[in-house]
Amino acid sequence: MNLSHSLLLGSFMWCCFTLQANTHDNMNATLWYQSSAEFKASAIQTYQAATLQLPLAIADKSWTALTNQKENYQQLPPAIIVDIDETILDNSPVAAQSVLLNAGYDPKRWDQWVAMAAAKAVPGAVAFVNTAEAAGVKVLYISNRECEKRTGSDDSCPQKADTLRNLKAVGIEKIDASQIWLKSEQPLWSSEKESRRLLAAKDFRILMSIGDDFGDFLPDVKKNITPEKRSTLVDSYQDYWGTKWFVLANPTYGSWQTILEQPNSQYLQSVPTTNN
Ligand SMILES: [Mg+2]
């Protein structure tokens, strides 16, 4: 093989390797999440806005972020509901791993990651949580991390201790296991979070909800629903966004994506065709 042949072969391999890596469905979303100043700034902006609302929410006893918290809540102690994944903890290394392996989501790899308790914090999250706790507001971590036994252990929810360890490791100062409510920890705790929100509403006045998925705010929005209907719901709760509800950007996964029917290209809204 002469030099020009090897150069040709080299550039062919480079082209195709690059092409393969770039064509993973989650490549751009993961790059944006991990490397953009824009993501970092938007997360800080969200938590900054939440921090500014905090004194108002604490002082106004009629303030609640739960649409169904209507009676006998004014004197309850204040709490905030936060999601964990892609709200407090950044699990994008798992998304990056999938891109590099050219693979999809794998529950086994996910659980190995949870066990490592190595996630970094979403920018702005830790300062916000610590500010809230210092102001006497309990933070409840309602997460769809799933409780599942691991081989060789009787612990029905080893994920809970891992999650607590990770949350402490990123700098959350005041937290214990009772504040972490994981999926399937109790029989009725499904991926629909409404039952856990209702439980929280019994003991606390909920000042804010913070999450990266529409299901962190409202029930019945994660399946059998169209993007149009979800968009209408966003409008119906106009007054909540940025005051009581704070959403973190997550282009890498979420119910925004799983509700779409295939082919998902049908949802692209392109330039109207003309006769010219
Ligand atoms: Mg999440």
PDB file of C-alpha atoms and ligand atoms in Angstrom:
ATOM      1  CA  MET A   1       0.000   0.000   0.000  1.00  0.00           C
ATOM      2  CA  ASN A   2       1.528   3.357  -0.987  1.00  0.00           C
ATOM      3  CA  LEU A   3       1.267   6.639   0.923  1.00  0.00           C
ATOM      4  CA  SER A   4      -1.699   7.979  -0.998  1.00  0.00           C
ATOM      5  CA  HIS A   5      -3.574   4.711  -0.453  1.00  0.00           C
ATOM      6  CA  SER A   6      -2.979   4.788   3.303  1.00  0.00           C
ATOM      7  CA  LEU A   7      -3.946   8.450   3.469  1.00  0.00           C
ATOM      8  CA  LEU A   8      -7.100   7.644   1.585  1.00  0.00           C
ATOM      9  CA  LEU A   9      -7.874   4.683   3.839  1.00  0.00           C
ATOM     10  CA  GLY A  10      -7.084   6.776   6.921  1.00  0.00           C
ATOM     11  CA  SER A  11      -9.366   9.583   5.900  1.00  0.00           C
ATOM     12  CA  PHE A  12     -12.082   7.072   4.988  1.00  0.00           C
ATOM     13  CA  MET A  13     -11.873   5.479   8.437  1.00  0.00           C
ATOM     14  CA  TRP A  14     -11.864   8.890  10.099  1.00  0.00           C
ATOM     15  CA  CYS A  15     -14.868   9.967   8.108  1.00  0.00           C
ATOM     16  CA  CYS A  16     -16.824   6.869   9.005  1.00  0.00           C
ATOM     17  CA  PHE A  17     -15.826   6.702  12.625  1.00  0.00           C
ATOM     18  CA  THR A  18     -16.798  10.358  12.988  1.00  0.00           C
ATOM     19  CA  LEU A  19     -19.986   9.759  11.104  1.00  0.00           C
ATOM     20  CA  GLN A  20     -20.924   6.847  13.337  1.00  0.00           C
ATOM     21  CA  ALA A  21     -20.185   8.752  16.557  1.00  0.00           C
ATOM     22  CA  ASN A  22     -22.025  11.808  15.310  1.00  0.00           C
ATOM     23  CA  THR A  23     -25.091   9.942  14.234  1.00  0.00           C
ATOM     24  CA  HIS A  24     -25.909   8.532  17.656  1.00  0.00           C
ATOM     25  CA  ASP A  25     -29.321   9.864  18.486  1.00  0.00           C
ATOM     26  CA  ASN A  26     -28.068  11.533  21.665  1.00  0.00           C
ATOM     27  CA  MET A  27     -24.762  13.006  20.470  1.00  0.00           C
ATOM     28  CA  ASN A  28     -25.695  16.672  20.170  1.00  0.00           C
ATOM     29  CA  ALA A  29     -27.996  16.699  23.180  1.00  0.00           C
ATOM     30  CA  THR A  30     -25.256  15.201  25.370  1.00  0.00           C
ATOM     31  CA  LEU A  31     -22.622  17.600  24.054  1.00  0.00           C
ATOM     32  CA  TRP A  32     -24.909  20.532  24.758  1.00  0.00           C
ATOM     33  CA  TYR A  33     -25.568  19.250  28.257  1.00  0.00           C
ATOM     34  CA  GLN A  34     -21.927  18.597  29.075  1.00  0.00           C
ATOM     35  CA  SER A  35     -19.971  21.282  27.267  1.00  0.00           C
ATOM     36  CA  SER A  36     -22.138  24.297  26.558  1.00  0.00           C
ATOM     37  CA  ALA A  37     -21.901  27.518  28.523  1.00  0.00           C
ATOM     38  CA  GLU A  38     -25.558  27.878  27.562  1.00  0.00           C
ATOM     39  CA  PHE A  39     -26.689  24.866  29.604  1.00  0.00           C
ATOM     40  CA  LYS A  40     -24.636  25.891  32.613  1.00  0.00           C
ATOM     41  CA  ALA A  41     -25.947  29.456  32.483  1.00  0.00           C
ATOM     42  CA  SER A  42     -29.548  28.323  32.070  1.00  0.00           C
ATOM     43  CA  ALA A  43     -29.319  26.049  35.126  1.00  0.00           C
ATOM     44  CA  ILE A  44     -27.785  28.816  37.230  1.00  0.00           C
ATOM     45  CA  GLN A  45     -30.464  31.200  35.971  1.00  0.00           C
ATOM     46  CA  THR A  46     -33.198  28.789  37.044  1.00  0.00           C
ATOM     47  CA  TYR A  47     -31.840  28.304  40.555  1.00  0.00           C
ATOM     48  CA  GLN A  48     -31.111  32.009  40.918  1.00  0.00           C
ATOM     49  CA  ALA A  49     -34.733  32.784  40.057  1.00  0.00           C
ATOM     50  CA  ALA A  50     -35.944  30.173  42.558  1.00  0.00           C
ATOM     51  CA  THR A  51     -33.704  31.653  45.253  1.00  0.00           C
ATOM     52  CA  LEU A  52     -35.187  35.108  44.631  1.00  0.00           C
ATOM     53  CA  GLN A  53     -38.731  33.763  45.037  1.00  0.00           C
ATOM     54  CA  LEU A  54     -37.934  31.919  48.244  1.00  0.00           C
ATOM     55  CA  PRO A  55     -38.492  34.754  50.790  1.00  0.00           C
ATOM     56  CA  LEU A  56     -41.819  35.661  49.152  1.00  0.00           C
ATOM     57  CA  ALA A  57     -42.957  32.054  49.182  1.00  0.00           C
ATOM     58  CA  ILE A  58     -42.005  31.604  52.833  1.00  0.00           C
ATOM     59  CA  ALA A  59     -43.714  34.827  53.960  1.00  0.00           C
ATOM     60  CA  ASP A  60     -46.983  34.362  52.073  1.00  0.00           C
ATOM     61  CA  LYS A  61     -48.871  31.663  53.995  1.00  0.00           C
ATOM     62  CA  SER A  62     -51.377  31.251  51.174  1.00  0.00           C
ATOM     63  CA  TRP A  63     -48.581  30.373  48.741  1.00  0.00           C
ATOM     64  CA  THR A  64     -48.528  26.779  47.508  1.00  0.00           C
ATOM     65  CA  ALA A  65     -47.041  25.229  44.386  1.00  0.00           C
ATOM     66  CA  LEU A  66     -49.470  22.309  44.397  1.00  0.00           C
ATOM     67  CA  THR A  67     -52.634  22.980  42.439  1.00  0.00           C
ATOM     68  CA  ASN A  68     -54.632  20.634  44.675  1.00  0.00           C
ATOM     69  CA  GLN A  69     -53.336  21.942  48.001  1.00  0.00           C
ATOM     70  CA  LYS A  70     -56.414  23.996  48.803  1.00  0.00           C
ATOM     71  CA  GLU A  71     -57.377  23.616  52.470  1.00  0.00           C
ATOM     72  CA  ASN A  72     -55.715  23.650  55.884  1.00  0.00           C
ATOM     73  CA  TYR A  73     -52.230  23.996  54.559  1.00  0.00           C
ATOM     74  CA  GLN A  74     -51.433  27.598  55.510  1.00  0.00           C
ATOM     75  CA  GLN A  75     -49.970  26.705  58.915  1.00  0.00           C
ATOM     76  CA  LEU A  76     -48.036  23.638  57.764  1.00  0.00           C
ATOM     77  CA  PRO A  77     -44.242  23.853  57.756  1.00  0.00           C
ATOM     78  CA  PRO A  78     -42.805  24.863  54.377  1.00  0.00           C
ATOM     79  CA  ALA A  79     -41.161  22.404  51.979  1.00  0.00           C
ATOM     80  CA  ILE A  80     -39.889  22.304  48.432  1.00  0.00           C
ATOM     81  CA  ILE A  81     -40.217  19.296  46.142  1.00  0.00           C
ATOM     82  CA  VAL A  82     -37.256  18.621  43.901  1.00  0.00           C
ATOM     83  CA  ASP A  83     -36.589  15.868  41.432  1.00  0.00           C
ATOM     84  CA  ILE A  84     -33.074  14.372  41.598  1.00  0.00           C
ATOM     85  CA  ASP A  85     -31.843  13.267  38.179  1.00  0.00           C
ATOM     86  CA  GLU A  86     -30.955  16.130  35.857  1.00  0.00           C
ATOM     87  CA  THR A  87     -32.386  18.473  38.488  1.00  0.00           C
ATOM     88  CA  ILE A  88     -29.941  18.121  41.392  1.00  0.00           C
ATOM     89  CA  LEU A  89     -27.575  15.457  40.056  1.00  0.00           C
ATOM     90  CA  ASP A  90     -26.007  15.448  36.599  1.00  0.00           C
ATOM     91  CA  ASN A  91     -25.979  11.916  35.191  1.00  0.00           C
ATOM     92  CA  SER A  92     -24.841  12.918  31.734  1.00  0.00           C
ATOM     93  CA  PRO A  93     -21.788  10.594  31.936  1.00  0.00           C
ATOM     94  CA  VAL A  94     -24.258   7.743  31.429  1.00  0.00           C
ATOM     95  CA  ALA A  95     -25.609   9.424  28.305  1.00  0.00           C
ATOM     96  CA  ALA A  96     -22.039  10.001  27.100  1.00  0.00           C
ATOM     97  CA  GLN A  97     -21.214   6.337  27.748  1.00  0.00           C
ATOM     98  CA  SER A  98     -24.180   5.289  25.609  1.00  0.00           C
ATOM     99  CA  VAL A  99     -23.075   7.573  22.781  1.00  0.00           C
ATOM    100  CA  LEU A 100     -19.537   6.161  22.855  1.00  0.00           C
ATOM    101  CA  LEU A 101     -20.804   2.575  23.009  1.00  0.00           C
ATOM    102  CA  ASN A 102     -23.334   3.397  20.297  1.00  0.00           C
ATOM    103  CA  ALA A 103     -25.937   1.852  22.585  1.00  0.00           C
ATOM    104  CA  GLY A 104     -29.273   2.732  24.065  1.00  0.00           C
ATOM    105  CA  TYR A 105     -30.332   3.041  27.695  1.00  0.00           C
ATOM    106  CA  ASP A 106     -29.295   0.026  29.767  1.00  0.00           C
ATOM    107  CA  PRO A 107     -30.764  -0.406  33.288  1.00  0.00           C
ATOM    108  CA  LYS A 108     -27.711  -2.416  34.353  1.00  0.00           C
ATOM    109  CA  ARG A 109     -25.249   0.306  33.400  1.00  0.00           C
ATOM    110  CA  TRP A 110     -27.554   2.850  35.030  1.00  0.00           C
ATOM    111  CA  ASP A 111     -27.568   0.954  38.326  1.00  0.00           C
ATOM    112  CA  GLN A 112     -23.784   0.623  38.259  1.00  0.00           C
ATOM    113  CA  TRP A 113     -23.636   4.396  37.897  1.00  0.00           C
ATOM    114  CA  VAL A 114     -26.070   4.934  40.809  1.00  0.00           C
ATOM    115  CA  ALA A 115     -23.908   2.635  42.968  1.00  0.00           C
ATOM    116  CA  MET A 116     -20.833   4.752  42.210  1.00  0.00           C
ATOM    117  CA  ALA A 117     -22.539   7.829  43.762  1.00  0.00           C
ATOM    118  CA  ALA A 118     -20.256   9.867  41.529  1.00  0.00           C
ATOM    119  CA  ALA A 119     -22.656  12.282  39.854  1.00  0.00           C
ATOM    120  CA  LYS A 120     -21.751  15.942  39.968  1.00  0.00           C
ATOM    121  CA  ALA A 121     -24.348  18.550  40.813  1.00  0.00           C
ATOM    122  CA  VAL A 122     -26.404  20.479  38.284  1.00  0.00           C
ATOM    123  CA  PRO A 123     -25.018  24.046  38.385  1.00  0.00           C
ATOM    124  CA  GLY A 124     -26.769  26.196  40.974  1.00  0.00           C
ATOM    125  CA  ALA A 125     -28.623  23.311  42.634  1.00  0.00           C
ATOM    126  CA  VAL A 126     -26.539  22.824  45.765  1.00  0.00           C
ATOM    127  CA  ALA A 127     -26.416  26.504  46.726  1.00  0.00           C
ATOM    128  CA  PHE A 128     -30.183  26.725  46.291  1.00  0.00           C
ATOM    129  CA  VAL A 129     -30.951  23.628  48.382  1.00  0.00           C
ATOM    130  CA  ASN A 130     -28.601  24.749  51.143  1.00  0.00           C
ATOM    131  CA  THR A 131     -30.170  28.228  51.156  1.00  0.00           C
ATOM    132  CA  ALA A 132     -33.662  26.735  51.436  1.00  0.00           C
ATOM    133  CA  GLU A 133     -32.707  24.387  54.273  1.00  0.00           C
ATOM    134  CA  ALA A 134     -30.924  27.214  56.114  1.00  0.00           C
ATOM    135  CA  ALA A 135     -34.148  29.246  55.844  1.00  0.00           C
ATOM    136  CA  GLY A 136     -36.061  26.422  57.540  1.00  0.00           C
ATOM    137  CA  VAL A 137     -37.560  24.923  54.372  1.00  0.00           C
ATOM    138  CA  LYS A 138     -37.497  21.129  54.147  1.00  0.00           C
ATOM    139  CA  VAL A 139     -36.364  19.822  50.764  1.00  0.00           C
ATOM    140  CA  LEU A 140     -38.108  16.625  49.639  1.00  0.00           C
ATOM    141  CA  TYR A 141     -36.360  14.631  46.937  1.00  0.00           C
ATOM    142  CA  ILE A 142     -39.059  12.865  44.901  1.00  0.00           C
ATOM    143  CA  SER A 143     -37.231  10.752  42.362  1.00  0.00           C
ATOM    144  CA  ASN A 144     -37.922   7.993  39.861  1.00  0.00           C
ATOM    145  CA  ARG A 145     -34.659   6.275  40.689  1.00  0.00           C
ATOM    146  CA  GLU A 146     -35.940   2.769  41.171  1.00  0.00           C
ATOM    147  CA  CYS A 147     -35.535   0.606  44.250  1.00  0.00           C
ATOM    148  CA  GLU A 148     -34.205  -2.763  43.203  1.00  0.00           C
ATOM    149  CA  LYS A 149     -32.309  -5.501  45.025  1.00  0.00           C
ATOM    150  CA  ARG A 150     -28.792  -6.249  43.876  1.00  0.00           C
ATOM    151  CA  THR A 151     -27.397  -9.758  43.724  1.00  0.00           C
ATOM    152  CA  GLY A 152     -25.723 -10.796  46.950  1.00  0.00           C
ATOM    153  CA  SER A 153     -27.615  -8.315  49.141  1.00  0.00           C
ATOM    154  CA  ASP A 154     -30.915  -8.348  51.031  1.00  0.00           C
ATOM    155  CA  ASP A 155     -31.308  -4.580  50.921  1.00  0.00           C
ATOM    156  CA  SER A 156     -34.562  -3.912  49.041  1.00  0.00           C
ATOM    157  CA  CYS A 157     -33.400  -0.427  48.122  1.00  0.00           C
ATOM    158  CA  PRO A 158     -29.609  -0.041  48.005  1.00  0.00           C
ATOM    159  CA  GLN A 159     -30.176   2.852  45.588  1.00  0.00           C
ATOM    160  CA  LYS A 160     -31.429   4.970  48.474  1.00  0.00           C
ATOM    161  CA  ALA A 161     -28.177   4.888  50.452  1.00  0.00           C
ATOM    162  CA  ASP A 162     -26.219   5.457  47.225  1.00  0.00           C
ATOM    163  CA  THR A 163     -28.344   8.469  46.386  1.00  0.00           C
ATOM    164  CA  LEU A 164     -28.004   9.928  49.872  1.00  0.00           C
ATOM    165  CA  ARG A 165     -24.230   9.437  49.677  1.00  0.00           C
ATOM    166  CA  ASN A 166     -24.103  11.182  46.306  1.00  0.00           C
ATOM    167  CA  LEU A 167     -26.252  14.106  47.467  1.00  0.00           C
ATOM    168  CA  LYS A 168     -23.998  14.593  50.480  1.00  0.00           C
ATOM    169  CA  ALA A 169     -20.894  14.293  48.309  1.00  0.00           C
ATOM    170  CA  VAL A 170     -21.947  17.205  46.091  1.00  0.00           C
ATOM    171  CA  GLY A 171     -22.241  19.436  49.144  1.00  0.00           C
ATOM    172  CA  ILE A 172     -25.826  19.241  50.336  1.00  0.00           C
ATOM    173  CA  GLU A 173     -25.462  20.012  54.005  1.00  0.00           C
ATOM    174  CA  LYS A 174     -28.765  19.088  55.606  1.00  0.00           C
ATOM    175  CA  ILE A 175     -30.258  15.864  54.340  1.00  0.00           C
ATOM    176  CA  ASP A 176     -31.223  12.441  55.616  1.00  0.00           C
ATOM    177  CA  ALA A 177     -32.814   9.325  54.153  1.00  0.00           C
ATOM    178  CA  SER A 178     -36.346  10.364  55.197  1.00  0.00           C
ATOM    179  CA  GLN A 179     -36.218  13.205  52.647  1.00  0.00           C
ATOM    180  CA  ILE A 180     -35.559  10.883  49.702  1.00  0.00           C
ATOM    181  CA  TRP A 181     -38.628   9.192  48.204  1.00  0.00           C
ATOM    182  CA  LEU A 182     -37.687   6.808  45.443  1.00  0.00           C
ATOM    183  CA  LYS A 183     -39.880   5.017  42.948  1.00  0.00           C
ATOM    184  CA  SER A 184     -41.296   1.675  44.194  1.00  0.00           C
ATOM    185  CA  GLU A 185     -40.080   2.330  47.729  1.00  0.00           C
ATOM    186  CA  GLN A 186     -43.769   2.106  48.694  1.00  0.00           C
ATOM    187  CA  PRO A 187     -46.388   0.072  46.796  1.00  0.00           C
ATOM    188  CA  LEU A 188     -48.155   3.115  45.324  1.00  0.00           C
ATOM    189  CA  TRP A 189     -45.021   4.991  44.369  1.00  0.00           C
ATOM    190  CA  SER A 190     -44.944   4.510  40.608  1.00  0.00           C
ATOM    191  CA  SER A 191     -43.221   6.697  38.045  1.00  0.00           C
ATOM    192  CA  GLU A 192     -46.344   8.878  38.264  1.00  0.00           C
ATOM    193  CA  LYS A 193     -45.248  11.185  41.055  1.00  0.00           C
ATOM    194  CA  GLU A 194     -48.654  12.583  41.971  1.00  0.00           C
ATOM    195  CA  SER A 195     -49.242  10.138  44.860  1.00  0.00           C
ATOM    196  CA  ARG A 196     -45.974  11.240  46.454  1.00  0.00           C
ATOM    197  CA  ARG A 197     -46.805  14.909  45.947  1.00  0.00           C
ATOM    198  CA  LEU A 198     -50.180  14.354  47.639  1.00  0.00           C
ATOM    199  CA  LEU A 199     -48.439  12.654  50.545  1.00  0.00           C
ATOM    200  CA  ALA A 200     -46.060  15.593  50.909  1.00  0.00           C
ATOM    201  CA  ALA A 201     -49.038  17.969  50.894  1.00  0.00           C
ATOM    202  CA  LYS A 202     -50.432  16.325  54.040  1.00  0.00           C
ATOM    203  CA  ASP A 203     -47.526  17.506  56.168  1.00  0.00           C
ATOM    204  CA  PHE A 204     -46.075  20.485  54.337  1.00  0.00           C
ATOM    205  CA  ARG A 205     -46.993  23.668  52.539  1.00  0.00           C
ATOM    206  CA  ILE A 206     -45.225  23.123  49.238  1.00  0.00           C
ATOM    207  CA  LEU A 207     -43.507  26.321  48.163  1.00  0.00           C
ATOM    208  CA  MET A 208     -42.011  25.144  44.890  1.00  0.00           C
ATOM    209  CA  SER A 209     -41.593  22.219  42.532  1.00  0.00           C
ATOM    210  CA  ILE A 210     -38.337  21.872  40.636  1.00  0.00           C
ATOM    211  CA  GLY A 211     -37.653  19.298  37.921  1.00  0.00           C
ATOM    212  CA  ASP A 212     -36.533  18.549  34.390  1.00  0.00           C
ATOM    213  CA  ASP A 213     -39.623  16.615  33.309  1.00  0.00           C
ATOM    214  CA  PHE A 214     -43.186  17.866  32.863  1.00  0.00           C
ATOM    215  CA  GLY A 215     -44.236  14.985  35.135  1.00  0.00           C
ATOM    216  CA  ASP A 216     -42.382  16.699  37.992  1.00  0.00           C
ATOM    217  CA  PHE A 217     -45.154  19.293  38.008  1.00  0.00           C
ATOM    218  CA  LEU A 218     -48.392  17.722  36.820  1.00  0.00           C
ATOM    219  CA  PRO A 219     -50.028  14.263  36.790  1.00  0.00           C
ATOM    220  CA  ASP A 220     -51.016  12.355  33.641  1.00  0.00           C
ATOM    221  CA  VAL A 221     -48.562  14.019  31.296  1.00  0.00           C
ATOM    222  CA  LYS A 222     -46.090  11.205  30.707  1.00  0.00           C
ATOM    223  CA  LYS A 223     -48.061   8.858  28.486  1.00  0.00           C
ATOM    224  CA  ASN A 224     -51.109   8.781  26.211  1.00  0.00           C
ATOM    225  CA  ILE A 225     -50.822  12.482  25.620  1.00  0.00           C
ATOM    226  CA  THR A 226     -49.880  14.570  22.605  1.00  0.00           C
ATOM    227  CA  PRO A 227     -47.255  17.318  22.492  1.00  0.00           C
ATOM    228  CA  GLU A 228     -50.088  19.735  21.641  1.00  0.00           C
ATOM    229  CA  LYS A 229     -51.990  18.833  24.807  1.00  0.00           C
ATOM    230  CA  ARG A 230     -48.838  19.257  26.913  1.00  0.00           C
ATOM    231  CA  SER A 231     -48.223  22.607  25.293  1.00  0.00           C
ATOM    232  CA  THR A 232     -51.779  23.698  26.176  1.00  0.00           C
ATOM    233  CA  LEU A 233     -51.166  22.619  29.775  1.00  0.00           C
ATOM    234  CA  VAL A 234     -48.023  24.750  29.924  1.00  0.00           C
ATOM    235  CA  ASP A 235     -50.194  27.723  28.941  1.00  0.00           C
ATOM    236  CA  SER A 236     -52.867  26.846  31.539  1.00  0.00           C
ATOM    237  CA  TYR A 237     -50.279  27.158  34.294  1.00  0.00           C
ATOM    238  CA  GLN A 238     -48.658  30.302  32.952  1.00  0.00           C
ATOM    239  CA  ASP A 239     -48.472  31.918  36.396  1.00  0.00           C
ATOM    240  CA  TYR A 240     -46.574  29.006  37.943  1.00  0.00           C
ATOM    241  CA  TRP A 241     -43.499  29.006  35.702  1.00  0.00           C
ATOM    242  CA  GLY A 242     -40.650  30.941  37.241  1.00  0.00           C
ATOM    243  CA  THR A 243     -42.592  31.614  40.442  1.00  0.00           C
ATOM    244  CA  LYS A 244     -43.631  28.238  41.885  1.00  0.00           C
ATOM    245  CA  TRP A 245     -42.436  25.824  39.207  1.00  0.00           C
ATOM    246  CA  PHE A 246     -38.871  25.834  37.922  1.00  0.00           C
ATOM    247  CA  VAL A 247     -37.831  23.618  35.037  1.00  0.00           C
ATOM    248  CA  LEU A 248     -34.302  22.543  34.142  1.00  0.00           C
ATOM    249  CA  ALA A 249     -33.429  21.886  30.512  1.00  0.00           C
ATOM    250  CA  ASN A 250     -32.899  18.242  29.585  1.00  0.00           C
ATOM    251  CA  PRO A 251     -32.609  17.465  25.892  1.00  0.00           C
ATOM    252  CA  THR A 252     -31.042  14.033  26.538  1.00  0.00           C
ATOM    253  CA  TYR A 253     -34.163  12.112  27.663  1.00  0.00           C
ATOM    254  CA  GLY A 254     -37.548  12.555  29.240  1.00  0.00           C
ATOM    255  CA  SER A 255     -41.264  12.139  28.765  1.00  0.00           C
ATOM    256  CA  TRP A 256     -41.118  14.911  26.129  1.00  0.00           C
ATOM    257  CA  GLN A 257     -39.530  12.202  23.962  1.00  0.00           C
ATOM    258  CA  THR A 258     -41.264   8.994  25.084  1.00  0.00           C
ATOM    259  CA  ILE A 259     -44.741  10.386  24.343  1.00  0.00           C
ATOM    260  CA  LEU A 260     -43.859  10.819  20.665  1.00  0.00           C
ATOM    261  CA  GLU A 261     -45.092   8.195  18.231  1.00  0.00           C
ATOM    262  CA  GLN A 262     -42.877   6.853  15.472  1.00  0.00           C
ATOM    263  CA  PRO A 263     -41.783   8.097  13.083  1.00  0.00           C
ATOM    264  CA  ASN A 264     -40.984  11.063  15.268  1.00  0.00           C
ATOM    265  CA  SER A 265     -40.119  13.122  12.198  1.00  0.00           C
ATOM    266  CA  GLN A 266     -43.879  13.645  11.909  1.00  0.00           C
ATOM    267  CA  TYR A 267     -43.574  16.211  14.708  1.00  0.00           C
ATOM    268  CA  LEU A 268     -41.111  18.401  12.835  1.00  0.00           C
ATOM    269  CA  GLN A 269     -42.723  21.661  11.884  1.00  0.00           C
ATOM    270  CA  SER A 270     -41.073  22.654   8.657  1.00  0.00           C
ATOM    271  CA  VAL A 271     -41.351  25.552   6.277  1.00  0.00           C
ATOM    272  CA  PRO A 272     -44.710  25.562   4.474  1.00  0.00           C
ATOM    273  CA  THR A 273     -44.546  24.313   0.905  1.00  0.00           C
ATOM    274  CA  THR A 274     -45.333  26.823  -1.801  1.00  0.00           C
ATOM    275  CA  ASN A 275     -46.259  26.394  -5.448  1.00  0.00           C
ATOM    276  CA  ASN A 276     -43.381  28.579  -6.659  1.00  0.00           C
TER     277      ASN A 276
HETATM  278 MG    MG B   1     -35.253  14.171  36.404  1.00  0.00          MG
END
